[in-house]
Short mmCIF file of C-alpha atoms in Angstrom, two decimals:
data_model
loop_
_atom_site.label_atom_id
_atom_site.label_comp_id
_atom_site.label_asym_id
_atom_site.label_seq_id
_atom_site.Cartn_x
_atom_site.Cartn_y
_atom_site.Cartn_z
CA MET A 1 -4.25 2.38 -23.84
CA THR A 2 -3.52 -0.76 -25.82
CA SER A 3 -1.28 -3.61 -24.73
CA ASN A 4 2.39 -2.71 -24.68
CA THR A 5 4.79 -5.37 -23.43
CA ALA A 6 7.71 -3.03 -24.18
CA TYR A 7 6.37 -0.30 -21.89
CA THR A 8 9.35 1.19 -20.07
CA ARG A 9 7.79 3.43 -17.40
CA GLN A 10 7.42 1.84 -13.98
CA VAL A 11 3.86 0.76 -13.23
CA ALA A 12 2.20 1.02 -9.81
CA VAL A 13 -1.11 -0.66 -8.98
CA VAL A 14 -2.87 1.07 -6.07
CA LEU A 15 -5.89 -0.73 -4.65
CA GLY A 16 -8.23 1.41 -2.56
CA ALA A 17 -7.27 4.56 -4.45
CA SER A 18 -10.58 6.38 -4.90
CA ARG A 19 -10.47 8.58 -1.79
CA GLY A 20 -8.33 9.81 1.08
CA ILE A 21 -4.97 8.17 1.61
CA GLY A 22 -5.20 5.91 -1.44
CA ARG A 23 -6.01 8.82 -3.74
CA GLN A 24 -3.03 10.78 -2.40
CA ILE A 25 -0.71 7.81 -2.93
CA ALA A 26 -1.86 7.42 -6.54
CA ILE A 27 -1.48 11.14 -7.31
CA ASP A 28 1.98 11.38 -5.79
CA LEU A 29 3.21 8.24 -7.56
CA ALA A 30 2.04 9.72 -10.86
CA ARG A 31 3.81 12.98 -10.01
CA GLU A 32 7.00 10.95 -9.55
CA GLY A 33 6.68 9.51 -13.06
CA TYR A 34 4.92 6.20 -12.43
CA ALA A 35 2.10 4.98 -14.62
CA VAL A 36 -0.62 4.36 -12.04
CA VAL A 37 -3.47 1.87 -12.11
CA VAL A 38 -6.13 3.43 -9.87
CA ALA A 39 -8.31 0.64 -8.49
CA ALA A 40 -11.39 0.60 -6.24
CA LYS A 41 -15.13 -0.07 -6.52
CA SER A 42 -16.41 3.47 -7.08
CA THR A 43 -16.58 4.98 -10.56
CA THR A 44 -18.12 8.07 -12.18
CA THR A 45 -20.03 7.97 -15.46
CA PRO A 46 -18.81 10.28 -18.28
CA SER A 47 -21.98 12.38 -18.03
CA ASP A 48 -21.62 12.82 -14.27
CA LEU A 49 -17.92 13.59 -14.66
CA ALA A 50 -18.71 16.37 -17.14
CA LYS A 51 -21.15 17.95 -14.66
CA LEU A 52 -18.85 17.65 -11.65
CA THR A 53 -18.08 21.11 -10.24
CA PRO A 54 -15.93 22.14 -8.63
CA PHE A 55 -13.20 19.79 -9.78
CA PRO A 56 -11.50 17.97 -8.22
CA PRO A 57 -14.16 17.00 -5.67
CA ASN A 58 -13.58 16.74 -1.93
CA PRO A 59 -11.04 13.88 -1.76
CA ASN A 60 -12.86 12.36 1.22
CA SER A 61 -16.33 12.50 -0.30
CA ARG A 62 -18.25 9.91 -2.31
CA GLN A 63 -17.80 12.13 -5.36
CA SER A 64 -14.13 11.15 -5.38
CA THR A 65 -13.84 7.95 -7.42
CA ILE A 66 -11.20 6.14 -9.45
CA THR A 67 -12.54 8.05 -12.47
CA THR A 68 -12.00 11.48 -10.90
CA VAL A 69 -8.57 10.50 -9.55
CA VAL A 70 -7.41 9.41 -13.00
CA ARG A 71 -8.71 12.65 -14.46
CA GLU A 72 -6.76 14.62 -11.82
CA ILE A 73 -3.60 12.74 -12.74
CA ILE A 74 -4.03 13.19 -16.48
CA LEU A 75 -4.84 16.92 -16.15
CA ALA A 76 -1.57 17.26 -14.22
CA GLY A 77 0.35 15.60 -17.06
CA GLY A 78 0.60 12.10 -15.57
CA THR A 79 -0.30 8.65 -16.83
CA ALA A 80 -3.08 6.65 -15.18
CA THR A 81 -5.77 4.07 -15.87
CA ALA A 82 -8.92 3.45 -13.84
CA ILE A 83 -9.79 -0.23 -13.34
CA PRO A 84 -12.73 -1.09 -11.05
CA VAL A 85 -12.12 -3.85 -8.53
CA ASP A 86 -14.12 -5.50 -5.77
CA THR A 87 -11.59 -6.84 -3.28
CA THR A 88 -14.16 -9.25 -1.82
CA SER A 89 -14.17 -11.04 -5.19
CA TYR A 90 -11.10 -13.01 -6.25
CA PRO A 91 -12.21 -13.07 -9.93
CA SER A 92 -12.45 -9.26 -9.81
CA ILE A 93 -8.88 -9.08 -8.46
CA GLN A 94 -7.73 -11.47 -11.18
CA GLN A 95 -9.36 -9.26 -13.78
CA LEU A 96 -7.61 -6.18 -12.35
CA ILE A 97 -4.16 -7.75 -12.69
CA THR A 98 -4.96 -9.17 -16.14
CA LYS A 99 -6.11 -5.77 -17.43
CA THR A 100 -3.01 -4.11 -15.94
CA ILE A 101 -0.73 -6.50 -17.82
CA GLU A 102 -2.78 -6.09 -21.01
CA THR A 103 -2.44 -2.32 -20.71
CA TYR A 104 1.14 -1.86 -19.55
CA GLY A 105 2.80 -5.26 -19.81
CA ARG A 106 4.30 -5.07 -16.34
CA ILE A 107 3.83 -4.38 -12.62
CA ASN A 108 6.59 -2.83 -10.52
CA ILE A 109 4.70 -1.68 -7.43
CA LEU A 110 1.64 -3.16 -5.71
CA ILE A 111 0.04 -1.10 -2.94
CA TYR A 112 -2.85 -2.53 -0.93
CA ASN A 113 -4.82 0.19 0.85
CA PRO A 114 -8.44 -1.13 1.06
CA GLY A 115 -9.74 -1.59 4.57
CA ALA A 116 -13.09 -2.49 6.10
CA ILE A 117 -13.38 -0.93 9.56
CA TRP A 118 -15.53 -1.86 12.56
CA TRP A 119 -14.20 -0.89 15.97
CA ALA A 120 -16.34 -2.60 18.60
CA PRO A 121 -16.19 -5.38 21.19
CA VAL A 122 -16.65 -8.97 20.03
CA SER A 123 -20.15 -8.97 21.54
CA ALA A 124 -21.13 -6.04 19.31
CA THR A 125 -19.53 -7.35 16.11
CA PRO A 126 -22.02 -9.50 14.15
CA MET A 127 -20.79 -12.36 11.99
CA LYS A 128 -21.76 -10.54 8.79
CA ARG A 129 -19.52 -7.61 9.70
CA PHE A 130 -16.68 -9.93 10.76
CA ARG A 131 -16.79 -11.79 7.45
CA LEU A 132 -16.75 -8.57 5.45
CA MET A 133 -13.62 -7.37 7.24
CA GLN A 134 -11.80 -10.65 6.66
CA ARG A 135 -12.76 -10.69 2.98
CA VAL A 136 -11.64 -7.12 2.34
CA ASN A 137 -8.62 -7.00 4.64
CA VAL A 138 -7.10 -10.49 4.62
CA GLU A 139 -8.52 -12.34 1.63
CA GLY A 140 -8.38 -9.30 -0.64
CA LEU A 141 -4.73 -8.73 0.17
CA TYR A 142 -3.87 -12.40 -0.25
CA GLY A 143 -5.65 -12.53 -3.60
CA ALA A 144 -3.91 -9.40 -4.87
CA VAL A 145 -0.51 -10.75 -3.83
CA GLN A 146 -1.22 -14.16 -5.39
CA GLU A 147 -2.15 -12.61 -8.73
CA ALA A 148 0.58 -9.96 -8.84
CA LEU A 149 3.45 -12.06 -7.49
CA PRO A 150 4.33 -13.90 -10.74
CA HIS A 151 4.51 -10.58 -12.59
CA LEU A 152 6.55 -8.90 -9.85
CA THR A 153 8.96 -11.86 -9.75
CA ARG A 154 9.31 -11.79 -13.52
CA GLN A 155 10.03 -8.06 -13.33
CA HIS A 156 12.66 -8.72 -10.65
CA ARG A 157 14.47 -11.18 -12.92
CA HIS A 158 14.28 -8.72 -15.82
CA ASP A 159 15.66 -5.89 -13.69
CA ARG A 160 18.41 -8.13 -12.30
CA ASP A 161 19.48 -9.16 -15.80
CA ARG A 162 19.60 -5.51 -16.91
CA GLN A 163 21.71 -4.66 -13.89
CA GLN A 164 24.15 -7.46 -14.65
CA GLN A 165 24.42 -6.30 -18.25
CA ARG A 166 25.24 -2.77 -17.13
CA GLN A 167 27.88 -4.06 -14.75
CA GLN A 168 29.43 -6.01 -17.61
CA GLY A 169 29.54 -2.88 -19.72
CA ARG A 170 27.15 -4.07 -22.39
CA GLN A 171 24.54 -1.45 -21.56
CA ARG A 172 25.01 2.24 -21.05
CA ALA A 173 24.71 3.40 -17.44
CA GLY A 174 21.61 5.36 -16.47
CA THR A 175 19.10 3.29 -18.42
CA GLY A 176 18.09 0.95 -15.60
CA GLU A 177 15.09 0.84 -13.30
CA LYS A 178 14.42 3.17 -10.37
CA THR A 179 13.91 0.32 -7.93
CA GLY A 180 13.21 -3.36 -7.61
CA PRO A 181 9.61 -4.60 -7.31
CA ARG A 182 7.78 -3.60 -4.13
CA ILE A 183 4.62 -4.67 -2.30
CA VAL A 184 3.42 -2.09 0.22
CA VAL A 185 0.60 -3.06 2.59
CA VAL A 186 -1.34 -0.77 4.91
CA CYS A 187 -1.17 -2.81 8.12
CA PRO A 188 0.04 -2.25 11.71
CA PRO A 189 3.01 -3.37 13.74
CA ILE A 190 2.07 -6.35 15.93
CA TYR A 191 1.53 -5.52 19.61
CA SER A 192 -1.17 -6.44 22.12
CA ARG A 193 -2.68 -2.99 22.79
CA PHE A 194 -3.86 -2.87 19.18
CA PHE A 195 -6.43 -5.60 19.90
CA ARG A 196 -8.25 -3.66 22.64
CA GLY A 197 -11.82 -2.68 21.79
CA LYS A 198 -11.58 -3.81 18.17
CA THR A 199 -10.68 -7.49 18.30
CA ALA A 200 -12.47 -8.58 15.13
CA TYR A 201 -10.89 -5.74 13.14
CA ALA A 202 -7.47 -6.44 14.66
CA MET A 203 -7.66 -10.13 13.70
CA GLY A 204 -7.74 -9.16 10.04
CA LYS A 205 -5.24 -6.30 10.15
CA VAL A 206 -2.70 -8.34 12.11
CA GLY A 207 -3.28 -11.17 9.63
CA MET A 208 -2.13 -8.74 6.93
CA SER A 209 0.94 -7.96 9.03
CA VAL A 210 1.72 -11.67 9.30
CA LEU A 211 1.57 -11.92 5.51
CA VAL A 212 4.10 -9.08 5.21
CA GLN A 213 6.56 -10.75 7.57
CA GLY A 214 6.04 -14.25 6.20
CA LEU A 215 6.24 -13.22 2.56
CA GLY A 216 9.39 -11.26 3.40
CA MET A 217 10.88 -14.52 4.72
CA ASP A 218 9.85 -16.25 1.48
CA PHE A 219 11.66 -13.57 -0.52
CA GLU A 220 14.81 -14.07 1.56
CA ARG A 221 14.69 -17.86 1.21
CA GLU A 222 14.26 -17.54 -2.54
CA GLY A 223 17.18 -15.12 -2.92
CA LEU A 224 15.00 -12.27 -4.22
CA VAL A 225 16.01 -9.54 -1.77
CA GLU A 226 19.69 -8.87 -2.34
CA GLY A 227 21.05 -6.68 -5.12
CA GLY A 228 20.14 -3.32 -6.57
CA ALA A 229 16.97 -4.75 -8.11
CA GLY A 230 15.94 -6.72 -5.02
CA MET A 231 12.29 -7.42 -4.20
CA ALA A 232 10.69 -6.38 -0.93
CA VAL A 233 7.37 -6.38 0.89
CA VAL A 234 6.76 -3.87 3.67
CA GLY A 235 3.89 -2.77 5.92
CA ILE A 236 3.06 0.84 6.78
CA TRP A 237 0.79 2.37 9.42
CA PRO A 238 0.22 5.95 10.63
CA ALA A 239 1.95 7.16 13.78
CA ALA A 240 -0.71 9.87 14.17
CA ALA A 241 -4.25 9.86 12.78
CA ILE A 242 -4.56 10.91 9.13
CA GLU A 243 -7.36 12.94 7.58
CA SER A 244 -9.61 10.61 5.59
CA ALA A 245 -13.20 9.66 4.91
CA ALA A 246 -13.07 7.58 8.11
CA THR A 247 -12.00 10.53 10.29
CA GLU A 248 -14.65 12.88 8.88
CA GLN A 249 -17.30 11.16 11.00
CA PHE A 250 -15.39 12.41 14.06
CA THR A 251 -14.59 15.94 12.83
CA ARG A 252 -18.22 16.50 11.86
CA LYS A 253 -19.28 15.85 15.45
CA GLU A 254 -16.27 17.54 17.05
CA PRO A 255 -14.35 19.95 14.75
CA SER A 256 -11.53 20.32 17.29
CA TYR A 257 -10.54 16.71 16.52
CA ALA A 258 -8.89 18.05 13.36
CA ARG A 259 -6.06 19.35 15.56
CA ASP A 260 -4.91 15.75 15.97
CA LEU A 261 -4.93 14.94 12.26
CA ARG A 262 -2.18 14.89 9.66
CA LYS A 263 -2.50 15.27 5.91
CA PRO A 264 -2.34 12.07 3.82
CA THR A 265 0.81 13.40 2.14
CA ILE A 266 2.84 12.05 5.07
CA PHE A 267 1.73 8.55 4.10
CA SER A 268 2.51 8.92 0.40
CA ASP A 269 5.88 10.52 1.19
CA ALA A 270 6.75 7.57 3.42
CA ILE A 271 5.70 5.09 0.73
CA LEU A 272 7.84 6.85 -1.87
CA ALA A 273 10.78 6.65 0.55
CA MET A 274 10.12 2.93 1.00
CA ILE A 275 10.07 2.35 -2.72
CA ARG A 276 13.45 4.08 -3.05
CA ALA A 277 15.05 2.31 -0.07
CA PRO A 278 17.25 -0.78 -0.57
CA ALA A 279 15.16 -3.95 -0.42
CA SER A 280 17.27 -5.42 2.39
CA GLU A 281 16.44 -2.45 4.65
CA ILE A 282 12.65 -2.74 4.39
CA ASN A 283 11.78 -6.31 3.43
CA GLY A 284 9.38 -7.92 5.89
CA ARG A 285 9.28 -4.87 8.15
CA LEU A 286 6.23 -3.22 9.69
CA GLU A 287 6.87 0.53 9.73
CA LEU A 288 5.20 3.75 10.89
CA ASP A 289 5.09 6.66 8.43
CA GLU A 290 6.68 9.24 10.75
CA ASP A 291 9.38 6.95 12.11
CA PHE A 292 10.37 5.71 8.67
CA LEU A 293 10.64 9.25 7.28
CA ARG A 294 12.75 10.26 10.26
CA ARG A 295 15.16 7.32 9.94
CA HIS A 296 15.37 6.87 6.18
CA ALA A 297 14.57 10.28 4.70
CA GLY A 298 16.09 12.55 7.35
CA VAL A 299 12.80 14.35 8.08
CA THR A 300 12.87 16.16 11.42
CA ASP A 301 10.11 18.75 11.01
CA PHE A 302 6.62 17.28 10.54
CA SER A 303 4.69 20.53 11.03
CA ASN A 304 3.82 20.86 7.33
CA TYR A 305 1.80 17.64 7.60
CA SER A 306 -0.58 19.00 10.27
CA VAL A 307 -4.14 19.57 9.04
CA VAL A 308 -4.46 22.54 11.41
CA PRO A 309 -1.35 24.75 11.03
CA GLY A 310 0.66 25.20 14.19
CA THR A 311 -0.65 22.07 15.92
CA ALA A 312 1.23 18.93 16.94
CA PRO A 313 -1.11 15.95 16.35
CA ARG A 314 -1.13 13.41 19.15
CA ARG A 315 0.78 10.23 18.41
CA ILE A 316 -1.57 7.23 18.56
CA MET A 317 1.09 4.52 18.28
CA PRO A 318 3.66 3.35 20.84
CA ALA A 319 7.19 4.73 20.69
CA GLU A 320 8.63 1.19 20.73
CA PHE A 321 7.30 -2.22 19.69
CA PRO A 322 8.04 -5.75 20.93
CA ASP A 323 10.58 -7.81 19.00
CA LEU A 324 8.78 -10.96 17.85
CA ALA A 325 11.99 -12.77 16.92
CA VAL A 326 13.17 -15.71 19.04
CA LYS A 327 16.69 -16.98 19.74
CA GLU A 328 16.10 -19.88 17.34
CA GLN A 329 14.90 -17.51 14.59
CA ASP A 330 17.25 -18.90 11.94
CA ASP A 331 16.60 -22.57 12.75
CA ASP A 332 14.24 -23.86 10.07
CA GLY A 333 14.09 -27.35 11.52
CA MET A 334 12.83 -29.87 8.99
CA ARG A 335 11.67 -27.75 6.06
CA ALA A 336 8.45 -28.76 4.40
CA ASP A 337 6.66 -27.51 1.29
CA SER A 338 3.15 -28.89 0.91
CA SER A 339 3.01 -27.82 -2.74
CA LYS A 340 5.83 -30.26 -3.50
CA LEU A 341 4.74 -33.18 -1.31
#
């Protein structure tokens, strides 16, 4: 697709979208009418794609790539573009955002799903593995946000102006945007039990959670949250384990483990609900998929998400989380901005 600055469909960039949860998010966003940029490292050559049978491949296998996901979307009547990205490389992330703007002229939704995993004690986590997790989990997210933020902010201003025009009667109702710009990050609520047995991994994932809460505060300070076209950043994490490439290593050894797994559709359904929710209700929050769907989408029956019909997957997350706010939460003290000093 050639550059189109007048493109009117909402555009979602999904990083980590080649397999599992990320693939499901991309497919469901396309089904909802978004133009989706499917981004990850893995690709399939045209010759290999032509020989790939059956199609689509196992969504948790290495045969599932950004190329196959885009083909799935297009065969279903959606709009999608595959753009390779290496989240350990800032120039690669810059190129992803540049190509997205060249192709569609806008970004409405940024979803960061990549994650390097190593669950082991500190003594069994070598420096090489630690660095990889920080580069993929923390630095990759920060780089993606840095590059996308100017475009998301510009889109927010555009949407806000359109909304004001409609309110003033100069534009016919019903021609506005579905939602304000959103950043959705796959990261956990912050609580101490999460650190146990996987400290190095938790350092990066909680760092991502800090970015969500801190960036949400930035949005509030800058007046970007309020209004129908408000901006928001939100974190999401599974309440129960979700079927993915990561969980296959367990189900291969012990098939009964599948009884405690949910389908990735619960995650994409929760993200769609977040995108539709008012910015003020989600900005800076760290949510669980099940709890958010229950509170904001009125879902009470989660049985259709079970991988094994008739089972009730075990919840792996606490029922309640500590409140990190302090009594002096709204006291900024002496504000400082190093970029302006």
